[in-house]
Tab-separated table of C-alpha atoms in Angstrom:
chain	number	residue	atom	x	y	z
A	1	GLU	CA	45.367	-94.710	12.760
A	2	ILE	CA	45.388	-92.356	9.587
A	3	VAL	CA	45.573	-89.424	9.844
A	4	LEU	CA	44.603	-86.950	6.957
A	5	THR	CA	45.998	-83.595	6.854
A	6	GLN	CA	44.263	-81.201	4.843
A	7	SER	CA	44.888	-77.841	3.135
A	8	PRO	CA	44.404	-74.783	3.814
A	9	GLY	CA	42.132	-74.546	5.727
A	10	THR	CA	40.360	-71.627	4.879
A	11	LEU	CA	40.525	-70.369	0.634
A	12	SER	CA	39.009	-67.679	-0.169
A	13	LEU	CA	37.901	-67.627	-3.263
A	14	SER	CA	35.456	-65.855	-6.200
A	15	PRO	CA	33.072	-66.639	-7.841
A	16	GLY	CA	35.004	-68.817	-10.956
A	17	ASP	CA	38.050	-69.420	-10.216
A	18	ARG	CA	39.442	-72.749	-9.612
A	19	ALA	CA	39.854	-74.204	-6.244
A	20	THR	CA	43.131	-76.430	-5.326
A	21	LEU	CA	42.434	-78.605	-2.078
A	22	SER	CA	44.755	-80.693	-0.620
A	23	CYS	CA	44.393	-83.813	1.861
A	24	ARG	CA	47.794	-85.632	2.386
A	25	PRO	CA	47.737	-89.265	4.380
A	26	SER	CA	50.124	-89.715	7.104
A	27	GLN	CA	50.291	-92.931	5.642
A	28	THR	CA	50.297	-94.359	2.009
A	29	ILE	CA	46.817	-95.167	1.455
A	30	ALA	CA	46.091	-97.135	-1.838
A	31	ARG	CA	43.847	-95.160	-4.144
A	32	SER	CA	40.648	-96.386	-4.615
A	33	TYR	CA	40.102	-95.740	-0.949
A	34	LEU	CA	39.889	-92.297	-0.558
A	35	THR	CA	36.675	-90.415	-0.696
A	36	TRP	CA	36.229	-86.454	-0.693
A	37	TYR	CA	33.059	-85.385	0.720
A	38	GLN	CA	31.322	-81.419	0.585
A	39	GLN	CA	28.814	-80.259	3.266
A	40	LYS	CA	27.132	-76.873	3.387
A	41	PRO	CA	25.743	-75.238	6.865
A	42	GLY	CA	22.656	-77.801	8.269
A	43	GLN	CA	22.750	-80.518	6.202
A	44	ALA	CA	24.317	-83.788	6.098
A	45	PRO	CA	27.882	-84.233	3.550
A	46	ARG	CA	27.786	-85.464	0.304
A	47	LEU	CA	29.883	-87.670	-1.715
A	48	LEU	CA	31.322	-85.922	-4.654
A	49	ILE	CA	34.899	-88.167	-5.018
A	50	TYR	CA	35.119	-91.663	-5.052
A	51	GLY	CA	38.666	-94.230	-5.730
A	52	ALA	CA	40.124	-90.727	-5.998
A	53	SER	CA	39.257	-89.395	-8.692
A	54	ASN	CA	35.409	-91.284	-9.812
A	55	ARG	CA	32.694	-88.572	-9.289
A	56	ALA	CA	29.682	-89.494	-7.579
A	57	THR	CA	26.070	-90.131	-9.138
A	58	GLY	CA	24.907	-86.527	-10.314
A	59	ILE	CA	28.321	-84.697	-9.681
A	60	PRO	CA	29.037	-82.195	-12.459
A	61	ASP	CA	32.567	-82.046	-14.051
A	62	ARG	CA	33.608	-79.131	-12.996
A	63	PHE	CA	34.194	-81.544	-9.474
A	64	SER	CA	37.847	-83.528	-10.113
A	65	GLY	CA	39.857	-85.630	-7.519
A	66	SER	CA	43.486	-87.035	-8.420
A	67	GLY	CA	46.864	-88.114	-6.801
A	68	SER	CA	47.980	-91.607	-5.329
A	69	GLY	CA	49.807	-92.717	-2.264
A	70	THR	CA	50.047	-89.826	0.211
A	71	ASP	CA	48.729	-86.622	-1.975
A	72	PHE	CA	45.349	-86.023	-3.539
A	73	THR	CA	43.915	-83.001	-4.506
A	74	LEU	CA	40.477	-81.921	-5.041
A	75	THR	CA	39.676	-79.295	-7.989
A	76	ILE	CA	36.314	-77.744	-8.952
A	77	SER	CA	37.274	-76.055	-12.030
A	78	ARG	CA	35.296	-73.531	-12.011
A	79	LEU	CA	33.133	-72.146	-8.984
A	80	GLU	CA	29.751	-72.004	-8.645
A	81	PRO	CA	28.304	-69.866	-5.687
A	82	GLU	CA	26.579	-73.034	-4.540
A	83	ASP	CA	30.304	-74.213	-4.047
A	84	PHE	CA	30.797	-72.472	-1.087
A	85	ALA	CA	30.900	-75.298	1.217
A	86	ILE	CA	33.492	-77.364	3.408
A	87	TYR	CA	35.147	-80.205	1.967
A	88	TYR	CA	36.213	-83.869	3.507
A	89	CYS	CA	38.257	-86.353	2.678
A	90	GLN	CA	38.180	-89.809	3.777
A	91	GLN	CA	40.311	-92.782	4.319
A	92	TYR	CA	38.627	-96.250	3.787
A	93	ASP	CA	42.812	-97.721	3.823
A	94	THR	CA	42.988	-98.663	7.404
A	95	SER	CA	41.085	-98.672	9.831
A	96	PRO	CA	39.896	-96.935	11.490
A	97	ILE	CA	37.900	-94.680	8.728
A	98	THR	CA	39.234	-91.448	9.679
A	99	PHE	CA	38.260	-87.979	8.083
A	100	GLY	CA	40.611	-85.228	7.659
A	101	GLN	CA	39.867	-82.176	9.275
A	102	GLY	CA	38.135	-80.167	6.813
A	103	THR	CA	39.298	-77.659	4.380
A	104	ARG	CA	36.197	-74.512	4.014
A	105	LEU	CA	35.494	-73.075	0.991
A	106	GLU	CA	34.609	-69.088	1.100
A	107	ILE	CA	33.347	-66.409	-0.915
A	108	LYS	CA	36.058	-63.916	-1.187
B	1	GLN	CA	16.557	-93.431	-4.231
B	2	VAL	CA	16.821	-95.202	-0.299
B	3	GLN	CA	16.387	-92.827	2.190
B	4	LEU	CA	17.506	-92.728	6.030
B	5	GLN	CA	16.192	-91.328	9.318
B	6	GLU	CA	18.016	-91.322	12.693
B	7	SER	CA	14.992	-91.239	15.130
B	8	GLY	CA	15.946	-91.253	19.028
B	9	PRO	CA	16.380	-88.623	22.159
B	10	GLY	CA	17.947	-85.882	21.592
B	11	LEU	CA	19.408	-85.306	25.616
B	12	VAL	CA	20.523	-88.131	26.955
B	13	GLN	CA	22.139	-88.339	30.535
B	14	PRO	CA	25.427	-88.164	31.539
B	15	SER	CA	26.454	-91.908	32.050
B	16	GLN	CA	23.467	-93.515	30.238
B	17	THR	CA	22.830	-94.939	27.521
B	18	LEU	CA	22.624	-93.101	24.034
B	19	SER	CA	20.018	-95.223	21.494
B	20	LEU	CA	20.322	-94.381	18.445
B	21	ILE	CA	17.911	-95.878	15.483
B	22	CYS	CA	17.934	-95.825	11.630
B	23	SER	CA	15.252	-96.177	9.162
B	24	VAL	CA	15.899	-97.050	5.738
B	25	SER	CA	13.241	-97.177	2.945
B	26	GLY	CA	13.403	-97.556	-0.868
B	27	GLY	CA	15.792	-99.705	-1.297
B	28	SER	CA	17.083	-103.145	0.524
B	29	ILE	CA	19.173	-103.276	3.996
B	30	ASN	CA	19.842	-107.185	2.678
B	31	SER	CA	22.772	-106.459	0.666
B	32	ALA	CA	26.149	-107.759	0.312
B	33	ASP	CA	27.105	-104.518	-1.576
B	34	TYR	CA	26.455	-101.876	2.006
B	35	TYR	CA	27.549	-101.025	5.576
B	36	TRP	CA	25.792	-99.125	7.140
B	37	SER	CA	27.366	-96.693	9.325
B	38	TRP	CA	26.959	-94.248	11.837
B	39	ILE	CA	29.190	-91.000	11.934
B	40	ARG	CA	28.998	-88.245	13.972
B	41	GLN	CA	29.785	-84.630	13.909
B	42	HIS	CA	30.434	-82.526	17.807
B	43	PRO	CA	29.575	-78.953	17.043
B	44	GLY	CA	31.167	-76.669	15.310
B	45	GLN	CA	34.048	-79.304	13.939
B	46	GLY	CA	34.508	-81.793	11.692
B	47	LEU	CA	33.269	-85.979	11.209
B	48	GLN	CA	34.446	-88.790	12.798
B	49	TRP	CA	33.267	-92.647	12.107
B	50	ILE	CA	32.118	-94.726	14.515
B	51	GLY	CA	31.510	-97.668	12.835
B	52	TYR	CA	29.468	-100.495	10.798
B	53	ILE	CA	27.416	-103.126	10.455
B	54	SER	CA	26.951	-105.344	7.556
B	55	TYR	CA	23.052	-106.446	6.741
B	56	SER	CA	24.587	-110.152	7.998
B	57	GLY	CA	25.698	-108.570	10.636
B	58	THR	CA	29.246	-108.446	10.829
B	59	THR	CA	30.958	-104.991	12.364
B	60	LEU	CA	33.722	-102.868	12.512
B	61	TYR	CA	33.560	-100.278	15.617
B	62	ASN	CA	36.590	-97.448	15.758
B	63	PRO	CA	38.713	-98.429	18.338
B	64	SER	CA	38.345	-94.936	20.826
B	65	LEU	CA	34.685	-95.952	20.636
B	66	ARG	CA	34.375	-99.938	21.264
B	67	SER	CA	34.009	-100.660	24.267
B	68	ARG	CA	30.858	-98.806	24.669
B	69	LEU	CA	30.204	-99.009	21.370
B	70	SER	CA	27.287	-101.652	20.315
B	71	ILE	CA	25.928	-102.087	16.607
B	72	SER	CA	23.299	-103.858	15.188
B	73	VAL	CA	21.033	-104.545	12.930
B	74	ASP	CA	17.083	-105.698	12.043
B	75	THR	CA	16.945	-106.560	8.256
B	76	SER	CA	12.783	-107.409	9.625
B	77	LYS	CA	12.320	-104.391	10.021
B	78	ARG	CA	14.836	-102.332	7.605
B	79	GLN	CA	16.744	-100.594	10.432
B	80	PHE	CA	19.662	-100.142	11.774
B	81	SER	CA	21.021	-98.728	15.425
B	82	LEU	CA	23.673	-97.521	17.726
B	83	ARG	CA	24.058	-98.182	21.345
B	84	LEU	CA	26.709	-95.935	23.085
B	85	SER	CA	26.709	-96.575	26.089
B	86	SER	CA	28.510	-94.291	30.151
B	87	VAL	CA	28.043	-91.034	27.619
B	88	THR	CA	29.545	-88.497	28.811
B	89	ALA	CA	29.230	-84.510	27.559
B	90	ALA	CA	32.059	-85.540	25.048
B	91	ASP	CA	29.486	-87.318	23.275
B	92	THR	CA	27.354	-84.498	22.446
B	93	ALA	CA	27.366	-84.502	18.447
B	94	VAL	CA	25.207	-84.827	15.576
B	95	TYR	CA	24.526	-87.980	14.587
B	96	TYR	CA	24.143	-89.428	11.333
B	97	CYS	CA	23.309	-92.880	9.544
B	98	ALA	CA	24.667	-93.650	6.248
B	99	ARG	CA	24.757	-96.580	3.873
B	100	GLU	CA	29.076	-97.139	2.214
B	101	ALA	CA	29.362	-98.789	-0.951
B	102	SER	CA	31.576	-101.678	-0.341
B	103	TYR	CA	35.234	-101.182	-2.117
B	104	GLY	CA	36.190	-97.191	-0.194
B	105	ARG	CA	32.939	-96.622	-2.838
B	106	GLY	CA	31.900	-93.777	-0.488
B	107	ALA	CA	29.035	-92.638	1.764
B	108	ASP	CA	26.549	-92.090	-0.844
B	109	SER	CA	23.400	-91.801	0.844
B	110	TRP	CA	23.195	-90.085	4.203
B	111	GLY	CA	20.455	-89.681	6.999
B	112	GLN	CA	19.684	-86.346	7.699
B	113	GLY	CA	21.569	-86.469	10.681
B	114	THR	CA	20.314	-85.841	14.710
B	115	LEU	CA	21.590	-83.491	17.618
B	116	VAL	CA	22.181	-85.910	20.258
B	117	THR	CA	23.592	-83.722	23.620
B	118	VAL	CA	24.362	-85.531	27.143
B	119	SER	CA	23.568	-83.904	29.723
B	120	SER	CA	21.707	-83.803	33.504
């Protein structure tokens, strides 16, 4: 199965900062099949980005995704207080569908 | 706006079968544009994809669970179901149902999740 490695494990930043989260698949995946989710404590995940760079409905434009192959990035341009959460990448390229282990974005 | 809601026992005995239902409202389950998924999250850990089913009954399962897993759909009731047999404590998790758009467009609607504990 494809292993997704997310880094860093924890990212400590302040509101207004720029956040850069990495997701590296263990083998090349098609750009179309990489998604990003946000999860807050006690809540279900929320879809942020699909197809590596397409924002889901209602997602603010401070969230952007990029990358291809074995190197994908989620960027949050200016952090708002509500952005501090755990972020997961997911691949649909090859079964089984897999998630990364998550990056915790915490307030510095 | 589509809404999903999981239901089922919160406590299951070891070696028994875990059964959950996901009820879909506010949208059609009869669509070729979506798959209906189960995903779980062990306490304090990340997400694990369990499997999905289409409205027509086509399934795809996680190989690590396939021998114990069954996902079914009842379009007349707008429900889909999960059955996981021979459970152990390792199956204790929050179980989510979700709607996944086809062509890798992601899971755009989720249930709130239900905690299932495997214990005697």
